[in-house]
């Protein structure tokens, strides 16, 4: 779950990270009010779930309340990488020319099976670009999951990265960031820029926090950060059903019983010359009703032109799957061609049920390749 900057800052503040005062606003009038209250230059910042807002014109320095009002007018409603700006963060501004911008961040690094701390003296710009252009400028340090980042390690990393300023304070901020990252089960926790002012003191000017959805059950107090309107409506519906569902950008709806078989199905659809419109795992032992719900969900996706169902019946009974498909057909929900392969437990019963219905919308194949080819053919028509 990606968090907005203001939410990320709220969390980092709990761990002691120094951030500028800031308030959220939804209208230019509110922005002017906040700027007046702060009584100093402010920055008006678009709150959307993407990076690179600055470059896109979504971050504007404002010397007066009227300038802040004008900037808010420009930013609110603006489109940044496909997302509409609905709210802005108004923060007290720092004088960026009187200091330096650094980068610090933690990510889950599968290669070292733990978090890796990254630090770089060239802050401000996006780390993904920097990693491509000048990878040697980024200092990496594996974090021991038992001890977390220790202050002496943080100081060593700060030195190696070439940070200037009060290194003790900077290292402390790195330790605070790392504590937040580990305790909150983040996929990513990043401060970019970490600004070091003329006195050498660090301030987090930006916060990018991405929480691990699979660990959210341990953080019920963070659930209110979830913004349903920012999520894909089908993903919300899928999570209500308890499905593992991911919206993709193709035209073949894909449905299978188990993450492995669904992944394979995505590959097979690609091989057949089409693109999957989604990943949908109905899980093991699914009854007809679950299959029915899954078809209902996938059918709502206007990108879907055909549905590929790939079931290997173990605990899942093929006849239950067939019943779910048939129910969807009878209730008028199934309007797109379904091409399926069902093998294993109760396969014969499933075939018999489908033969009885005998609808051109539903066709069974002996192998997943044939079924995927048939689905691709329908989808690409
Ligand atoms: P991002 O582009 O989405 O990463 O948004 P940031 O919050 O990192 O802001 C982008 C840039 O705006 C930063 O790299 C800074 O150069 C600038 N910026 C952010 N806060 C301030 C501030 O308080 N004062 C000034 N002058 N510039 C700021
Ligand atoms: Mn940033």
Tab-separated table of C-alpha atoms and ligand atoms in Angstrom:
chain	number	residue	atom	x	y	z
A	1	UNK	CA	0.000	0.000	0.000
A	2	UNK	CA	1.572	3.215	-1.195
A	3	UNK	CA	1.223	6.164	1.138
A	4	UNK	CA	1.028	9.828	0.314
A	5	UNK	CA	3.916	12.039	1.318
A	6	UNK	CA	1.940	13.587	4.177
A	7	UNK	CA	1.008	10.169	5.515
A	8	UNK	CA	4.582	8.930	5.214
A	9	UNK	CA	5.789	12.031	7.027
A	10	UNK	CA	3.234	11.492	9.788
A	11	UNK	CA	4.646	8.001	10.343
A	12	UNK	CA	8.282	9.078	10.167
A	13	UNK	CA	7.562	11.836	12.663
A	14	UNK	CA	6.441	9.137	15.130
A	15	UNK	CA	9.947	7.710	14.892
A	16	UNK	CA	11.524	11.081	15.554
A	17	UNK	CA	12.360	12.132	12.005
A	18	UNK	CA	12.557	15.911	11.625
A	19	UNK	CA	10.023	17.067	9.028
A	20	UNK	CA	8.655	20.509	8.166
A	21	UNK	CA	5.270	21.519	9.582
A	22	UNK	CA	2.601	20.881	7.033
A	23	UNK	CA	-1.143	20.696	6.489
A	24	UNK	CA	-3.418	19.131	3.940
A	25	UNK	CA	-5.744	21.255	1.799
A	26	UNK	CA	-8.386	20.554	-0.811
A	27	UNK	CA	-9.030	24.054	-2.149
A	28	UNK	CA	-6.899	27.111	-3.044
A	29	UNK	CA	-8.677	29.054	-0.279
A	30	UNK	CA	-7.588	26.529	2.312
A	31	UNK	CA	-4.054	26.737	0.955
A	32	UNK	CA	-4.023	30.525	1.325
A	33	UNK	CA	-5.299	30.167	4.896
A	34	UNK	CA	-2.562	27.719	5.818
A	35	UNK	CA	0.114	29.903	4.209
A	36	UNK	CA	-1.177	32.902	6.209
A	37	UNK	CA	-1.130	30.865	9.405
A	38	UNK	CA	2.466	29.717	8.775
A	39	UNK	CA	3.445	33.327	8.063
A	40	UNK	CA	6.375	32.398	5.853
A	41	UNK	CA	7.190	30.960	2.415
A	42	UNK	CA	5.526	27.611	1.801
A	43	UNK	CA	5.677	24.770	-0.688
A	44	UNK	CA	2.452	23.520	-2.235
A	45	UNK	CA	2.800	19.833	-3.067
A	46	UNK	CA	0.504	17.532	-5.048
A	47	UNK	CA	-0.452	14.406	-3.088
A	48	UNK	CA	-0.633	11.571	-5.598
A	49	UNK	CA	0.767	8.072	-5.494
A	50	UNK	CA	3.637	8.663	-7.929
A	51	UNK	CA	7.163	10.002	-7.749
A	52	UNK	CA	8.606	12.786	-9.848
A	53	UNK	CA	5.924	15.279	-8.838
A	54	UNK	CA	8.457	18.092	-8.806
A	55	UNK	CA	9.419	17.603	-12.452
A	56	UNK	CA	5.762	17.324	-13.435
A	57	UNK	CA	5.043	20.741	-11.936
A	58	UNK	CA	3.282	19.369	-8.881
A	59	UNK	CA	5.588	20.985	-6.305
A	60	UNK	CA	5.645	24.778	-6.136
A	61	UNK	CA	7.550	27.139	-3.915
A	62	UNK	CA	5.330	30.041	-2.851
A	63	UNK	CA	6.647	33.209	-1.239
A	64	UNK	CA	3.271	34.714	-0.247
A	65	UNK	CA	-0.233	33.423	0.623
A	66	UNK	CA	-1.497	34.806	-2.703
A	67	UNK	CA	1.247	32.983	-4.619
A	68	UNK	CA	0.341	29.823	-2.687
A	69	UNK	CA	-3.293	30.335	-3.717
A	70	UNK	CA	-2.276	30.694	-7.379
A	71	UNK	CA	-0.029	27.647	-7.239
A	72	UNK	CA	-2.781	25.615	-5.601
A	73	UNK	CA	-5.107	26.591	-8.451
A	74	UNK	CA	-2.553	25.209	-10.896
A	75	UNK	CA	-1.826	22.019	-8.981
A	76	UNK	CA	-5.297	20.958	-7.785
A	77	UNK	CA	-6.987	19.029	-10.570
A	78	UNK	CA	-3.723	18.609	-12.421
A	79	UNK	CA	-2.969	15.246	-14.025
A	80	UNK	CA	0.303	13.652	-12.968
A	81	UNK	CA	1.127	10.381	-14.716
A	82	UNK	CA	-2.566	9.584	-15.097
A	83	UNK	CA	-3.568	10.523	-11.547
A	84	UNK	CA	-5.696	13.539	-10.736
A	85	UNK	CA	-4.502	15.741	-7.892
A	86	UNK	CA	-7.286	16.067	-5.325
A	87	UNK	CA	-5.333	17.385	-2.380
A	88	UNK	CA	-2.135	19.213	-1.664
A	89	UNK	CA	0.266	19.354	1.222
A	90	UNK	CA	1.243	22.860	2.281
A	91	UNK	CA	4.544	22.851	4.153
A	92	UNK	CA	6.770	25.513	5.587
A	93	UNK	CA	9.523	25.957	3.005
A	94	UNK	CA	13.250	25.684	3.523
A	95	UNK	CA	15.757	27.766	1.601
A	96	UNK	CA	17.017	25.066	-0.722
A	97	UNK	CA	19.968	27.132	-1.985
A	98	UNK	CA	21.417	27.346	1.498
A	99	UNK	CA	21.800	23.616	1.920
A	100	UNK	CA	22.280	20.320	0.149
A	101	UNK	CA	19.903	17.578	-0.956
A	102	UNK	CA	20.786	13.960	-0.216
A	103	UNK	CA	19.066	10.635	-0.728
A	104	UNK	CA	18.483	7.864	1.822
A	105	UNK	CA	16.145	4.942	1.406
A	106	UNK	CA	15.513	1.352	2.367
A	107	UNK	CA	14.144	-1.369	0.146
A	108	UNK	CA	13.559	-5.080	0.488
A	109	UNK	CA	16.492	-6.601	-1.338
A	110	UNK	CA	15.711	-10.175	-2.316
A	111	UNK	CA	19.312	-10.842	-3.322
A	112	UNK	CA	20.561	-10.368	0.219
A	113	UNK	CA	17.335	-11.528	1.877
A	114	UNK	CA	16.942	-8.426	3.990
A	115	UNK	CA	16.554	-4.691	3.744
A	116	UNK	CA	19.244	-2.714	2.020
A	117	UNK	CA	19.972	0.862	2.965
A	118	UNK	CA	20.888	3.120	0.077
A	119	UNK	CA	22.506	6.504	0.449
A	120	UNK	CA	23.605	9.000	-2.117
A	121	UNK	CA	24.942	12.542	-1.992
A	122	UNK	CA	22.992	13.402	-5.137
A	123	UNK	CA	19.518	13.797	-3.750
A	124	UNK	CA	16.474	15.294	-5.347
A	125	UNK	CA	16.535	13.278	-8.522
A	126	UNK	CA	14.799	9.931	-8.733
A	127	UNK	CA	16.896	7.038	-7.488
A	128	UNK	CA	15.748	4.779	-10.316
A	129	UNK	CA	17.351	7.128	-12.843
A	130	UNK	CA	20.467	7.521	-10.774
A	131	UNK	CA	20.806	3.759	-10.403
A	132	UNK	CA	20.946	3.497	-14.182
A	133	UNK	CA	23.115	6.527	-14.911
A	134	UNK	CA	25.588	6.506	-12.022
A	135	UNK	CA	25.179	3.337	-9.948
A	136	UNK	CA	28.574	3.866	-8.304
A	137	UNK	CA	27.255	7.019	-6.617
A	138	UNK	CA	24.856	4.947	-4.508
A	139	UNK	CA	26.241	3.408	-1.331
A	140	UNK	CA	24.466	0.202	-0.338
A	141	UNK	CA	24.452	-1.435	3.053
A	142	UNK	CA	22.687	-4.629	4.068
A	143	UNK	CA	20.668	-4.302	7.245
A	144	UNK	CA	20.807	-7.095	9.769
A	145	UNK	CA	17.148	-7.881	10.496
A	146	UNK	CA	17.939	-8.769	14.128
A	147	UNK	CA	19.817	-5.624	15.113
A	148	UNK	CA	18.369	-3.186	12.613
A	149	UNK	CA	20.596	-0.344	11.456
A	150	UNK	CA	23.029	0.591	14.223
A	151	UNK	CA	24.235	4.173	14.641
A	152	UNK	CA	27.876	3.384	13.846
A	153	UNK	CA	26.828	1.702	10.607
A	154	UNK	CA	24.707	4.695	9.668
A	155	UNK	CA	27.640	7.040	10.313
A	156	UNK	CA	29.932	4.869	8.197
A	157	UNK	CA	27.425	4.884	5.328
A	158	UNK	CA	26.931	8.654	5.591
A	159	UNK	CA	30.718	9.182	5.443
A	160	UNK	CA	31.148	6.800	2.535
A	161	UNK	CA	28.349	8.542	0.629
A	162	UNK	CA	30.183	11.834	1.117
A	163	UNK	CA	27.502	13.506	3.237
A	164	UNK	CA	28.486	16.812	4.812
A	165	UNK	CA	26.934	18.464	7.840
A	166	UNK	CA	26.177	17.152	11.312
A	167	UNK	CA	26.876	13.483	10.629
A	168	UNK	CA	25.596	12.376	14.030
A	169	UNK	CA	22.229	13.980	13.385
A	170	UNK	CA	22.105	12.683	9.825
A	171	UNK	CA	22.981	9.166	10.996
A	172	UNK	CA	20.300	9.422	13.671
A	173	UNK	CA	17.743	10.261	10.995
A	174	UNK	CA	18.882	7.240	8.997
A	175	UNK	CA	18.455	5.028	12.065
A	176	UNK	CA	14.976	6.487	12.671
A	177	UNK	CA	14.026	5.836	9.053
A	178	UNK	CA	15.309	2.296	9.301
A	179	UNK	CA	13.374	1.660	12.543
A	180	UNK	CA	10.207	2.922	10.895
A	181	UNK	CA	10.840	0.740	7.862
A	182	UNK	CA	11.383	-2.453	9.876
A	183	UNK	CA	8.668	-1.875	12.456
A	184	UNK	CA	6.021	-0.882	9.934
A	185	UNK	CA	6.890	-3.730	7.541
A	186	UNK	CA	7.580	-1.431	4.604
A	187	UNK	CA	8.417	-2.511	1.089
A	188	UNK	CA	10.108	0.829	0.739
A	189	UNK	CA	10.880	3.806	2.970
A	190	UNK	CA	12.659	6.711	1.395
A	191	UNK	CA	13.627	10.282	2.194
A	192	UNK	CA	14.460	12.162	-0.995
A	193	UNK	CA	15.576	14.811	-0.583
A	194	UNK	CA	17.060	14.585	2.855
A	195	UNK	CA	17.924	18.256	3.134
A	196	UNK	CA	20.874	19.395	5.218
A	197	UNK	CA	20.539	23.056	6.042
A	198	UNK	CA	23.221	25.724	6.526
A	199	UNK	CA	23.664	24.633	10.165
A	200	UNK	CA	24.275	21.041	9.094
A	201	UNK	CA	20.898	19.877	10.410
A	202	UNK	CA	18.884	17.292	8.457
A	203	UNK	CA	15.209	17.730	7.473
A	204	UNK	CA	13.156	15.210	5.515
A	205	UNK	CA	11.640	17.251	2.669
A	206	UNK	CA	9.862	14.259	1.150
A	207	UNK	CA	8.765	10.826	2.364
A	208	UNK	CA	7.940	7.864	0.219
A	209	UNK	CA	6.545	4.920	2.167
A	210	UNK	CA	5.116	1.731	0.733
A	211	UNK	CA	3.640	-0.708	3.254
A	212	UNK	CA	3.632	-4.448	2.638
A	213	UNK	CA	-0.014	-5.423	2.108
A	214	UNK	CA	0.688	-8.910	3.433
A	215	UNK	CA	1.773	-7.476	6.775
A	216	UNK	CA	-1.048	-4.943	7.101
A	217	UNK	CA	-2.983	-7.205	9.435
A	218	UNK	CA	-0.295	-6.429	12.003
A	219	UNK	CA	-0.919	-2.707	11.630
A	220	UNK	CA	-4.634	-2.172	12.024
A	221	UNK	CA	-3.929	1.418	13.067
A	222	UNK	CA	-2.569	2.123	9.586
A	223	UNK	CA	-5.601	0.823	7.704
A	224	UNK	CA	-7.169	4.283	7.625
A	225	UNK	CA	-4.425	5.333	5.203
A	226	UNK	CA	-6.015	3.120	2.590
A	227	UNK	CA	-7.797	5.166	-0.050
A	228	UNK	CA	-10.364	3.057	-1.789
A	229	UNK	CA	-10.941	5.630	-4.505
A	230	UNK	CA	-7.259	5.397	-5.429
A	231	UNK	CA	-7.553	1.674	-6.035
A	232	UNK	CA	-8.984	-0.052	-9.043
A	233	UNK	CA	-12.704	-0.742	-8.341
A	234	UNK	CA	-12.324	-4.350	-9.444
A	235	UNK	CA	-9.424	-4.814	-7.051
A	236	UNK	CA	-11.611	-3.587	-4.198
A	237	UNK	CA	-14.366	-5.996	-5.188
A	238	UNK	CA	-11.828	-8.825	-5.474
A	239	UNK	CA	-10.472	-8.114	-2.011
A	240	UNK	CA	-14.042	-8.261	-0.663
A	241	UNK	CA	-14.329	-11.757	-2.132
A	242	UNK	CA	-10.902	-12.649	-0.741
A	243	UNK	CA	-9.453	-13.255	-4.212
A	244	UNK	CA	-5.850	-12.669	-5.157
A	245	UNK	CA	-6.531	-10.361	-8.112
A	246	UNK	CA	-4.321	-8.051	-10.089
A	247	UNK	CA	-5.591	-5.902	-12.930
A	248	UNK	CA	-3.373	-6.136	-16.018
A	249	UNK	CA	-3.596	-4.333	-19.333
A	250	UNK	CA	-4.534	-7.067	-21.820
A	251	UNK	CA	-7.807	-8.452	-23.174
A	252	UNK	CA	-8.004	-12.058	-21.916
A	253	UNK	CA	-9.482	-12.596	-18.472
A	254	UNK	CA	-7.487	-15.287	-16.689
A	255	UNK	CA	-8.756	-17.462	-13.901
A	256	UNK	CA	-7.118	-20.449	-12.242
A	257	UNK	CA	-6.871	-22.360	-8.988
A	258	UNK	CA	-3.563	-21.490	-7.377
A	259	UNK	CA	-0.958	-18.785	-7.857
A	260	UNK	CA	1.376	-21.082	-9.802
A	261	UNK	CA	-1.167	-22.203	-12.342
A	262	UNK	CA	-2.394	-18.630	-12.831
A	263	UNK	CA	1.166	-17.423	-13.453
A	264	UNK	CA	1.606	-20.206	-15.989
A	265	UNK	CA	-1.698	-19.214	-17.552
A	266	UNK	CA	-0.484	-15.641	-18.005
A	267	UNK	CA	2.563	-16.977	-19.838
A	268	UNK	CA	0.460	-19.270	-21.983
A	269	UNK	CA	-1.858	-16.421	-22.965
A	270	UNK	CA	1.158	-14.365	-23.997
A	271	UNK	CA	2.510	-17.319	-25.959
A	272	UNK	CA	-0.841	-17.534	-27.732
A	273	UNK	CA	-0.377	-13.978	-28.954
A	274	UNK	CA	-2.741	-12.193	-26.587
A	275	UNK	CA	-2.297	-10.297	-23.342
A	276	UNK	CA	-3.844	-11.160	-19.988
A	277	UNK	CA	-6.337	-8.640	-18.613
A	278	UNK	CA	-5.879	-9.841	-15.058
A	279	UNK	CA	-4.423	-12.335	-12.633
A	280	UNK	CA	-7.136	-14.094	-10.646
A	281	UNK	CA	-6.509	-16.963	-8.287
A	282	UNK	CA	-9.715	-18.551	-6.977
A	283	UNK	CA	-7.713	-20.618	-4.516
A	284	UNK	CA	-7.881	-24.317	-3.739
A	285	UNK	CA	-11.129	-26.246	-3.223
A	286	UNK	CA	-13.320	-23.515	-4.725
A	287	UNK	CA	-17.034	-24.257	-4.773
A	288	UNK	CA	-19.384	-23.260	-7.594
A	289	UNK	CA	-20.305	-19.998	-5.884
A	290	UNK	CA	-16.708	-18.834	-5.776
A	291	UNK	CA	-16.256	-19.627	-9.460
A	292	UNK	CA	-19.488	-17.759	-10.154
A	293	UNK	CA	-18.198	-14.705	-8.269
A	294	UNK	CA	-14.882	-14.890	-10.087
A	295	UNK	CA	-16.608	-14.880	-13.477
A	296	UNK	CA	-18.861	-12.064	-12.363
A	297	UNK	CA	-15.814	-10.033	-11.401
A	298	UNK	CA	-13.819	-10.705	-14.568
A	299	UNK	CA	-16.874	-10.059	-16.769
A	300	UNK	CA	-17.239	-6.572	-15.328
A	301	UNK	CA	-13.869	-5.641	-16.799
A	302	UNK	CA	-14.620	-3.958	-20.126
A	303	UNK	CA	-11.085	-4.795	-21.342
A	304	UNK	CA	-11.904	-8.500	-21.199
A	305	UNK	CA	-12.894	-9.904	-24.593
A	306	UNK	CA	-12.556	-13.595	-23.716
A	307	UNK	CA	-11.984	-15.619	-20.567
A	308	UNK	CA	-9.401	-18.339	-20.177
A	309	UNK	CA	-10.067	-20.719	-17.303
A	310	UNK	CA	-7.271	-23.067	-16.347
A	311	UNK	CA	-8.085	-25.556	-13.610
A	312	UNK	CA	-6.144	-28.518	-12.419
A	313	UNK	CA	-8.541	-30.373	-10.170
A	314	UNK	CA	-6.961	-31.668	-7.001
A	315	UNK	CA	-8.902	-30.414	-4.024
A	316	UNK	CA	-10.845	-28.294	-6.463
A	317	UNK	CA	-13.552	-30.362	-8.133
A	318	UNK	CA	-13.939	-29.769	-11.861
A	319	UNK	CA	-17.697	-30.241	-11.641
A	320	UNK	CA	-17.959	-27.424	-9.094
A	321	UNK	CA	-16.069	-25.184	-11.497
A	322	UNK	CA	-18.412	-26.219	-14.326
A	323	UNK	CA	-21.453	-25.504	-12.128
A	324	UNK	CA	-20.153	-22.013	-11.380
A	325	UNK	CA	-19.606	-21.301	-15.073
A	326	UNK	CA	-23.044	-22.630	-15.963
A	327	UNK	CA	-24.697	-20.572	-13.247
A	328	UNK	CA	-23.013	-17.463	-14.642
A	329	UNK	CA	-24.335	-18.344	-18.073
A	330	UNK	CA	-27.872	-18.908	-16.817
A	331	UNK	CA	-27.931	-15.666	-14.856
A	332	UNK	CA	-26.832	-13.757	-17.935
A	333	UNK	CA	-23.522	-12.712	-16.396
A	334	UNK	CA	-21.406	-14.724	-18.756
A	335	UNK	CA	-21.522	-12.798	-22.018
A	336	UNK	CA	-17.953	-13.288	-23.228
A	337	UNK	CA	-16.557	-16.521	-24.663
A	338	UNK	CA	-15.046	-18.816	-22.074
A	339	UNK	CA	-12.308	-21.138	-23.237
A	340	UNK	CA	-11.271	-23.593	-20.613
A	341	UNK	CA	-9.169	-26.481	-19.663
A	342	UNK	CA	-10.308	-28.469	-16.670
A	343	UNK	CA	-8.348	-31.547	-15.748
A	344	UNK	CA	-8.311	-33.822	-12.728
A	345	UNK	CA	-10.858	-34.528	-10.030
A	346	UNK	CA	-14.412	-34.919	-11.380
A	347	UNK	CA	-13.342	-33.985	-14.886
A	348	UNK	CA	-15.841	-36.375	-16.494
A	349	UNK	CA	-18.717	-34.969	-14.442
A	350	UNK	CA	-17.703	-31.458	-15.512
A	351	UNK	CA	-17.648	-32.459	-19.163
A	352	UNK	CA	-21.073	-34.056	-18.859
A	353	UNK	CA	-22.550	-30.916	-17.244
A	354	UNK	CA	-21.115	-28.650	-19.926
A	355	UNK	CA	-22.175	-30.952	-22.739
A	356	UNK	CA	-25.728	-30.714	-21.423
A	357	UNK	CA	-25.640	-26.916	-21.577
A	358	UNK	CA	-24.047	-26.964	-25.023
A	359	UNK	CA	-23.458	-23.220	-25.339
A	360	UNK	CA	-21.055	-21.808	-27.944
A	361	UNK	CA	-19.910	-19.384	-25.275
A	362	UNK	CA	-18.317	-22.203	-23.294
A	363	UNK	CA	-15.793	-24.544	-24.807
A	364	UNK	CA	-13.513	-27.081	-23.185
A	365	UNK	CA	-10.117	-28.188	-24.418
A	366	UNK	CA	-7.827	-31.050	-23.496
A	367	UNK	CA	-4.768	-28.871	-22.879
A	368	UNK	CA	-4.180	-25.387	-21.555
A	369	UNK	CA	-2.328	-24.472	-24.753
A	370	UNK	CA	-5.362	-25.195	-26.901
A	371	UNK	CA	-7.651	-23.373	-24.517
A	372	UNK	CA	-5.350	-20.342	-24.399
A	373	UNK	CA	-5.037	-20.310	-28.204
A	374	UNK	CA	-8.818	-20.394	-28.499
A	375	UNK	CA	-9.210	-17.599	-25.939
A	376	UNK	CA	-6.579	-15.498	-27.712
A	377	UNK	CA	-8.342	-16.030	-31.031
A	378	UNK	CA	-11.627	-14.774	-29.568
A	379	UNK	CA	-10.021	-11.841	-27.809
A	380	UNK	CA	-8.114	-10.665	-30.870
A	381	UNK	CA	-11.098	-10.898	-33.219
B	1	LIG	P1	9.029	14.504	-5.845
B	1	LIG	O1	9.473	15.245	-7.069
B	1	LIG	O2	7.714	13.799	-6.075
B	1	LIG	O3	10.068	13.560	-5.334
B	1	LIG	O4	8.733	15.604	-4.727
B	1	LIG	P2	9.678	16.238	-3.595
B	1	LIG	O5	8.907	16.351	-2.358
B	1	LIG	O6	10.948	15.472	-3.489
B	1	LIG	O7	9.958	17.675	-4.144
B	1	LIG	C1	10.618	17.904	-5.359
B	1	LIG	C2	11.658	18.998	-5.207
B	1	LIG	O8	11.051	20.174	-4.731
B	1	LIG	C3	12.742	18.671	-4.208
B	1	LIG	O9	13.762	17.894	-4.742
B	1	LIG	C4	13.224	20.049	-3.828
B	1	LIG	O10	14.223	20.471	-4.739
B	1	LIG	C5	11.983	20.907	-3.982
B	1	LIG	N1	11.492	21.239	-2.639
B	1	LIG	C6	10.850	20.442	-1.777
B	1	LIG	N2	10.630	21.062	-0.601
B	1	LIG	C7	11.149	22.294	-0.733
B	1	LIG	C8	11.266	23.417	0.145
B	1	LIG	O11	10.847	23.399	1.303
B	1	LIG	N3	11.883	24.527	-0.356
B	1	LIG	C9	12.371	24.564	-1.614
B	1	LIG	N4	12.960	25.678	-2.032
B	1	LIG	N5	12.305	23.540	-2.454
B	1	LIG	C10	11.697	22.404	-2.020
B	2	LIG	MN1	11.169	13.326	-3.657
